PDB file of C-alpha atoms in Angstrom:
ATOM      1  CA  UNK A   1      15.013  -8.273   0.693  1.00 62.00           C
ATOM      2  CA  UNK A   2      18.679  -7.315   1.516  1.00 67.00           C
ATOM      3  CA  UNK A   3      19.619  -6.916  -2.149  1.00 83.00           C
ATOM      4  CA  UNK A   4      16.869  -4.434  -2.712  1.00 92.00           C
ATOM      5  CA  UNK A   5      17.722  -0.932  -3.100  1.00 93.00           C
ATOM      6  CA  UNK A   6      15.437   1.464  -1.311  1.00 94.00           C
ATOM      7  CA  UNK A   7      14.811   2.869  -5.121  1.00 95.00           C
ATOM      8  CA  UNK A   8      13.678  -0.776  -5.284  1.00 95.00           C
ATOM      9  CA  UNK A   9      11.457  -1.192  -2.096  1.00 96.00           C
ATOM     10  CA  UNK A  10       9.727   1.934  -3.154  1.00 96.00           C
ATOM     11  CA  UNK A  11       9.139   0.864  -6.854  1.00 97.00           C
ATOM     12  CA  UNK A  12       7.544  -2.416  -5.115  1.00 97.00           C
ATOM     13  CA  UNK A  13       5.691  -0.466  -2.991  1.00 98.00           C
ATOM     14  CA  UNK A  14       4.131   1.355  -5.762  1.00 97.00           C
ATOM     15  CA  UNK A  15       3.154  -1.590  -7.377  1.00 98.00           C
ATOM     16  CA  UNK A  16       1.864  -3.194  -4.735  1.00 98.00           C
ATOM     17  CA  UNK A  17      -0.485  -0.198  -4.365  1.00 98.00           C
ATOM     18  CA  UNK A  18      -1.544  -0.627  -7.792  1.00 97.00           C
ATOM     19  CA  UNK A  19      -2.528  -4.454  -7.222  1.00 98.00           C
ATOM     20  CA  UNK A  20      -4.010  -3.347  -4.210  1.00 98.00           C
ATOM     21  CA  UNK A  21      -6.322  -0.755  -6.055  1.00 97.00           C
ATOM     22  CA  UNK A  22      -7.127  -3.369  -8.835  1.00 97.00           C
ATOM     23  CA  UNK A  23      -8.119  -5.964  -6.045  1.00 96.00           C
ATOM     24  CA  UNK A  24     -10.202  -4.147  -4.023  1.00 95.00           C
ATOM     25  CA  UNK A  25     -12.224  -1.850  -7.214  1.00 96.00           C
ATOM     26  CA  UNK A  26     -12.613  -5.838  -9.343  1.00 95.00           C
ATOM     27  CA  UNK A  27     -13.474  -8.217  -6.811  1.00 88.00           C
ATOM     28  CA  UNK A  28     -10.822 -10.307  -8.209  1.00 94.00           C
ATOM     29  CA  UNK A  29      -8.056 -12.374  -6.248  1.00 93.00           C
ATOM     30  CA  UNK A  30      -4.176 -10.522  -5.656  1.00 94.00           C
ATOM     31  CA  UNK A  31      -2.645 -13.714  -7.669  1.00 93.00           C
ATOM     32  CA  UNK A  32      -5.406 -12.883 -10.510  1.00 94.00           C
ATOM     33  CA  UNK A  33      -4.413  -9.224 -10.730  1.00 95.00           C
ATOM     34  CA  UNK A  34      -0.885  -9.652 -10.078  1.00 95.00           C
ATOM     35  CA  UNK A  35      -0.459 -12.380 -12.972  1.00 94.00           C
ATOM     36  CA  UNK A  36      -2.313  -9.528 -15.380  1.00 95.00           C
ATOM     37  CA  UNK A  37      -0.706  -6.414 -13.760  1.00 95.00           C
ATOM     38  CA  UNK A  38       3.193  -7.980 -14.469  1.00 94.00           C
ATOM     39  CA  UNK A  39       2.024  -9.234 -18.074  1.00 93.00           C
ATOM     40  CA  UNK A  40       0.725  -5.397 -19.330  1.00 94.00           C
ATOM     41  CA  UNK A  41       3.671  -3.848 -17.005  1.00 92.00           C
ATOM     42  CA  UNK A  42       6.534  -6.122 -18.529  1.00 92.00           C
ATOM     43  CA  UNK A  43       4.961  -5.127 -22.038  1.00 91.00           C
ATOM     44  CA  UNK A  44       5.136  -1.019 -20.885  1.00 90.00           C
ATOM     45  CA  UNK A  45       8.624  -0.604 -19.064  1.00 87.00           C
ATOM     46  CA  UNK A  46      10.415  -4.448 -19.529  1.00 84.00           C
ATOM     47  CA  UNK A  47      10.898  -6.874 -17.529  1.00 86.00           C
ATOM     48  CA  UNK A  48      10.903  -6.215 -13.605  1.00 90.00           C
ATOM     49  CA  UNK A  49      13.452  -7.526 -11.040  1.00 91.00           C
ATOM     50  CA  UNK A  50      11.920 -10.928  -9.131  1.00 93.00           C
ATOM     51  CA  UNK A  51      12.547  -9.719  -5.923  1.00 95.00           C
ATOM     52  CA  UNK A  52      10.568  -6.532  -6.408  1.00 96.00           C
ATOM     53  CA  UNK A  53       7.987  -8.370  -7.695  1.00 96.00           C
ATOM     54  CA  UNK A  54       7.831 -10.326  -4.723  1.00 96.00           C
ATOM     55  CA  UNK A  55       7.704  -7.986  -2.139  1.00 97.00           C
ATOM     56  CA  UNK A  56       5.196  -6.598  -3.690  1.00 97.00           C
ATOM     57  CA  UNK A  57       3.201  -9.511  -3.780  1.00 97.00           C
ATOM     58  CA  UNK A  58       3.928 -10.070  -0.210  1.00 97.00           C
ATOM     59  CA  UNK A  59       2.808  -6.845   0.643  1.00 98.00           C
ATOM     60  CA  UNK A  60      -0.636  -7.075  -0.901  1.00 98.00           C
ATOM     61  CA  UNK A  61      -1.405 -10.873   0.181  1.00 97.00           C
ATOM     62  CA  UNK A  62      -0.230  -9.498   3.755  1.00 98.00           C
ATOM     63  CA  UNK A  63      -2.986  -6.945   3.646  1.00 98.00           C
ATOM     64  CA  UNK A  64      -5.357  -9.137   2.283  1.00 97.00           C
ATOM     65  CA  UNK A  65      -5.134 -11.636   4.597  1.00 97.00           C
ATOM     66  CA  UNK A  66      -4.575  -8.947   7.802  1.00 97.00           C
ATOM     67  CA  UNK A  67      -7.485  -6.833   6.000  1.00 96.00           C
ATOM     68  CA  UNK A  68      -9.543  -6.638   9.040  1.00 97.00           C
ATOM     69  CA  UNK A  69      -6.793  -6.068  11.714  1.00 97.00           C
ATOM     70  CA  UNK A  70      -5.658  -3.528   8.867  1.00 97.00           C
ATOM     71  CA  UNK A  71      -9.143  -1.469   8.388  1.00 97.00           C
ATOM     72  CA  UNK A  72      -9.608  -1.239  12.150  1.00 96.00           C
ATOM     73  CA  UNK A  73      -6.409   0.659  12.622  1.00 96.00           C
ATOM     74  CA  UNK A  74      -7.048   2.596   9.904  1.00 97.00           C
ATOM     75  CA  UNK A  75     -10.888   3.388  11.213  1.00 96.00           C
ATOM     76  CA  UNK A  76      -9.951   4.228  14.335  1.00 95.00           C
ATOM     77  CA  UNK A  77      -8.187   7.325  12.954  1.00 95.00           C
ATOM     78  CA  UNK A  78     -10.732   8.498  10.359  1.00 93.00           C
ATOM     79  CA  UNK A  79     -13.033  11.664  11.217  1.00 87.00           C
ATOM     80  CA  UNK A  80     -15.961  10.901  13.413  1.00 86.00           C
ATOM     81  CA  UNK A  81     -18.818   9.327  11.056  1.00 83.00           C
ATOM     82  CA  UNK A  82     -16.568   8.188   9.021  1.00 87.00           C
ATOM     83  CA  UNK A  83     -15.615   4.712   7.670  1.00 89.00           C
ATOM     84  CA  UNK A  84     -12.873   3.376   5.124  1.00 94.00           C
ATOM     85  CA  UNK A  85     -15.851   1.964   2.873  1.00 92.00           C
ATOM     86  CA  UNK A  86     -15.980   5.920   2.041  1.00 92.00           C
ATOM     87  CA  UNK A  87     -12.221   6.540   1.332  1.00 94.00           C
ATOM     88  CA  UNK A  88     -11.735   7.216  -2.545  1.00 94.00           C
ATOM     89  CA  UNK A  89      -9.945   3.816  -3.504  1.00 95.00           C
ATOM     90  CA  UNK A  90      -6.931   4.363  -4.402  1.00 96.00           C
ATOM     91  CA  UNK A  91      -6.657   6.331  -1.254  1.00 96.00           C
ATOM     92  CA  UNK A  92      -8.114   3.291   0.712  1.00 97.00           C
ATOM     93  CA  UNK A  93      -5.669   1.145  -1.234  1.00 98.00           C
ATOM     94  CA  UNK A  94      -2.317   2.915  -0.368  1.00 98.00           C
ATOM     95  CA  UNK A  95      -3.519   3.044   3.527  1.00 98.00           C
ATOM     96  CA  UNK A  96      -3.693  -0.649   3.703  1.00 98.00           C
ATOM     97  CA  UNK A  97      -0.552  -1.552   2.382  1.00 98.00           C
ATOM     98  CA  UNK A  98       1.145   0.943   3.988  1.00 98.00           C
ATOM     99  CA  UNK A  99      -0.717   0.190   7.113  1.00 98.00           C
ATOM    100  CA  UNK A 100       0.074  -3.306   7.002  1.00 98.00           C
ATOM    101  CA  UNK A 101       4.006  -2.593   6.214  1.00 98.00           C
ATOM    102  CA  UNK A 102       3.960  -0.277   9.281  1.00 97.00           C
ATOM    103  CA  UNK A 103       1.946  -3.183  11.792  1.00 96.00           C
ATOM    104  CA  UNK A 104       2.993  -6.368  10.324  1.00 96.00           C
ATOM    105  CA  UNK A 105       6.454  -6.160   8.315  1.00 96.00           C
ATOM    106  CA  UNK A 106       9.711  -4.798   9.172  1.00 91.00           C
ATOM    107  CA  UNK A 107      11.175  -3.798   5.420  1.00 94.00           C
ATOM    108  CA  UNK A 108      12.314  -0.755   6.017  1.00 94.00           C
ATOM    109  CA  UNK A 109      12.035   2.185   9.133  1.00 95.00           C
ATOM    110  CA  UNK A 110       8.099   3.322   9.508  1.00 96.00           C
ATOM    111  CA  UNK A 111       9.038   7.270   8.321  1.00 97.00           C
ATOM    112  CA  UNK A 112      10.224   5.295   4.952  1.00 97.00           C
ATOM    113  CA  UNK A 113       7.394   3.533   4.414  1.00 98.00           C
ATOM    114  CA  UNK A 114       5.408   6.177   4.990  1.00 98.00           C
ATOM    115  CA  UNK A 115       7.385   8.962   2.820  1.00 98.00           C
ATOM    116  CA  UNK A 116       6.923   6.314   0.561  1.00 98.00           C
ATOM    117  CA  UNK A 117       3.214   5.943   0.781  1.00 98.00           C
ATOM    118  CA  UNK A 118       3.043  10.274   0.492  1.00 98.00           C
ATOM    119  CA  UNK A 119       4.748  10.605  -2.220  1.00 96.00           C
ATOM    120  CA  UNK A 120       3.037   7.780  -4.238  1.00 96.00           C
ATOM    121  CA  UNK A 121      -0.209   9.565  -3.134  1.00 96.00           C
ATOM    122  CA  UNK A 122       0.582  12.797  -4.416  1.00 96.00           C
ATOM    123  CA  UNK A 123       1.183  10.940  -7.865  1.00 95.00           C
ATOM    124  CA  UNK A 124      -1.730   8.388  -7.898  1.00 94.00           C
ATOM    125  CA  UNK A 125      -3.659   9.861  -5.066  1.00 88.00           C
ATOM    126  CA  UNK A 126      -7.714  10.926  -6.468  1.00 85.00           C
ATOM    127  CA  UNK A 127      -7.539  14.123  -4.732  1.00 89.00           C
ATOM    128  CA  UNK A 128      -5.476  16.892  -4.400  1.00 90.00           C
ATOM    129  CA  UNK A 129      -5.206  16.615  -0.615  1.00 92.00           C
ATOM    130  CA  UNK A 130      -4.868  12.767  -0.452  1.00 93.00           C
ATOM    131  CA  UNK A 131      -1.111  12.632   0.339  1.00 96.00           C
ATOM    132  CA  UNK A 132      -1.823  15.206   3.425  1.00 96.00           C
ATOM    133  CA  UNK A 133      -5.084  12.796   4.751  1.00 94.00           C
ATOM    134  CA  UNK A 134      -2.706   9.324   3.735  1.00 96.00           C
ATOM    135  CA  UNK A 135       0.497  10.762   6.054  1.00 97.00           C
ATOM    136  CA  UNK A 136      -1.831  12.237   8.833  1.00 96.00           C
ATOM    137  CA  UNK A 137      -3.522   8.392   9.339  1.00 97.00           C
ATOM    138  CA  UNK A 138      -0.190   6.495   8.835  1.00 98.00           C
ATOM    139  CA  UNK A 139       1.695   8.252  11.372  1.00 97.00           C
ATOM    140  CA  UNK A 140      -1.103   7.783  13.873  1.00 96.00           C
ATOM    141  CA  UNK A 141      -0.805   4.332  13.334  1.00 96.00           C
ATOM    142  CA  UNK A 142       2.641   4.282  13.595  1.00 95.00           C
ATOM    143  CA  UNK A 143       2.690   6.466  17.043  1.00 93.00           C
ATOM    144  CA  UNK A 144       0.223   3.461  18.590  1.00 90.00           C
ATOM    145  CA  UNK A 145       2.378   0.885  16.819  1.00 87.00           C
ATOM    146  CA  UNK A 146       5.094   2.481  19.014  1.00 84.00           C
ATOM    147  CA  UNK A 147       3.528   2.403  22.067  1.00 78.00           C
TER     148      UNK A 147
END
């Protein structure tokens, strides 16, 4: 990871939001959707440095396989009533990688990841106000991580 730019960590991030997304909406497995998602992105933009590619891999199979720990922290900081099955999904999607960078990982300082996450949801996010809901849960999560 050392020879990763943060331009680079951010760019994995991204993708690894976009796997995430694909996983969770299909049914189908990260390595199914990550062997399809680099064969239509290396076709779009070229061919993408291994090591991002690998983090974001990492990232997603680290979610996946923390999912529960992952969508309890997130729950406990929803509205009353409400539970992540009712998140949009790309929404639901950037929260659990993020939230599993922010628990589990130590890539780069929690206010990156999470400026990360923001500004990828103001970009992918499937409602106007997603990037304000996405930074309001993460930090809570990070302020208990702290603790």
């Amino acid at each position: 990871m050392e020879n990763l730019t943060n331009k680079d960590k951010k760019r994995a991030r991204e993708y690894a939001y976009l796997i995430m997304y694909q996983v969770d909406v299909s049914g189908f497995s990260p390595e199914e959707i990550a062997e399809t998602f680099w064969e239509e992105l290396e076709e779009e933009r070229g061919k993408e440095k291994k090591e991002v590619k690998e983090l974001s891999e990492r990232l997603v199979k680290g979610a996946v396989r923390s999912l529960l720990e992952v969508d309890s922290e997130i729950s406990k900081h929803l509205k009353k009533g409400w539970i992540i099955d009712r998140l949009l999904p790309m929404d639901r999607s950037i929260l659990r990688v993020a939230a599993y960078e922010l628990l589990k990982e130590n890539i780069s300082p929690p206010a990156v990841v999470i400026n990360d996450a923001v500004d990828l949801a103001k970009v992918y996010g499937e409602d106007e106000n997603s990037y304000k809901f996405i930074n309001a849960v993460l930090d809570k999560i990070k302020k208990d991580a702290e603790k």
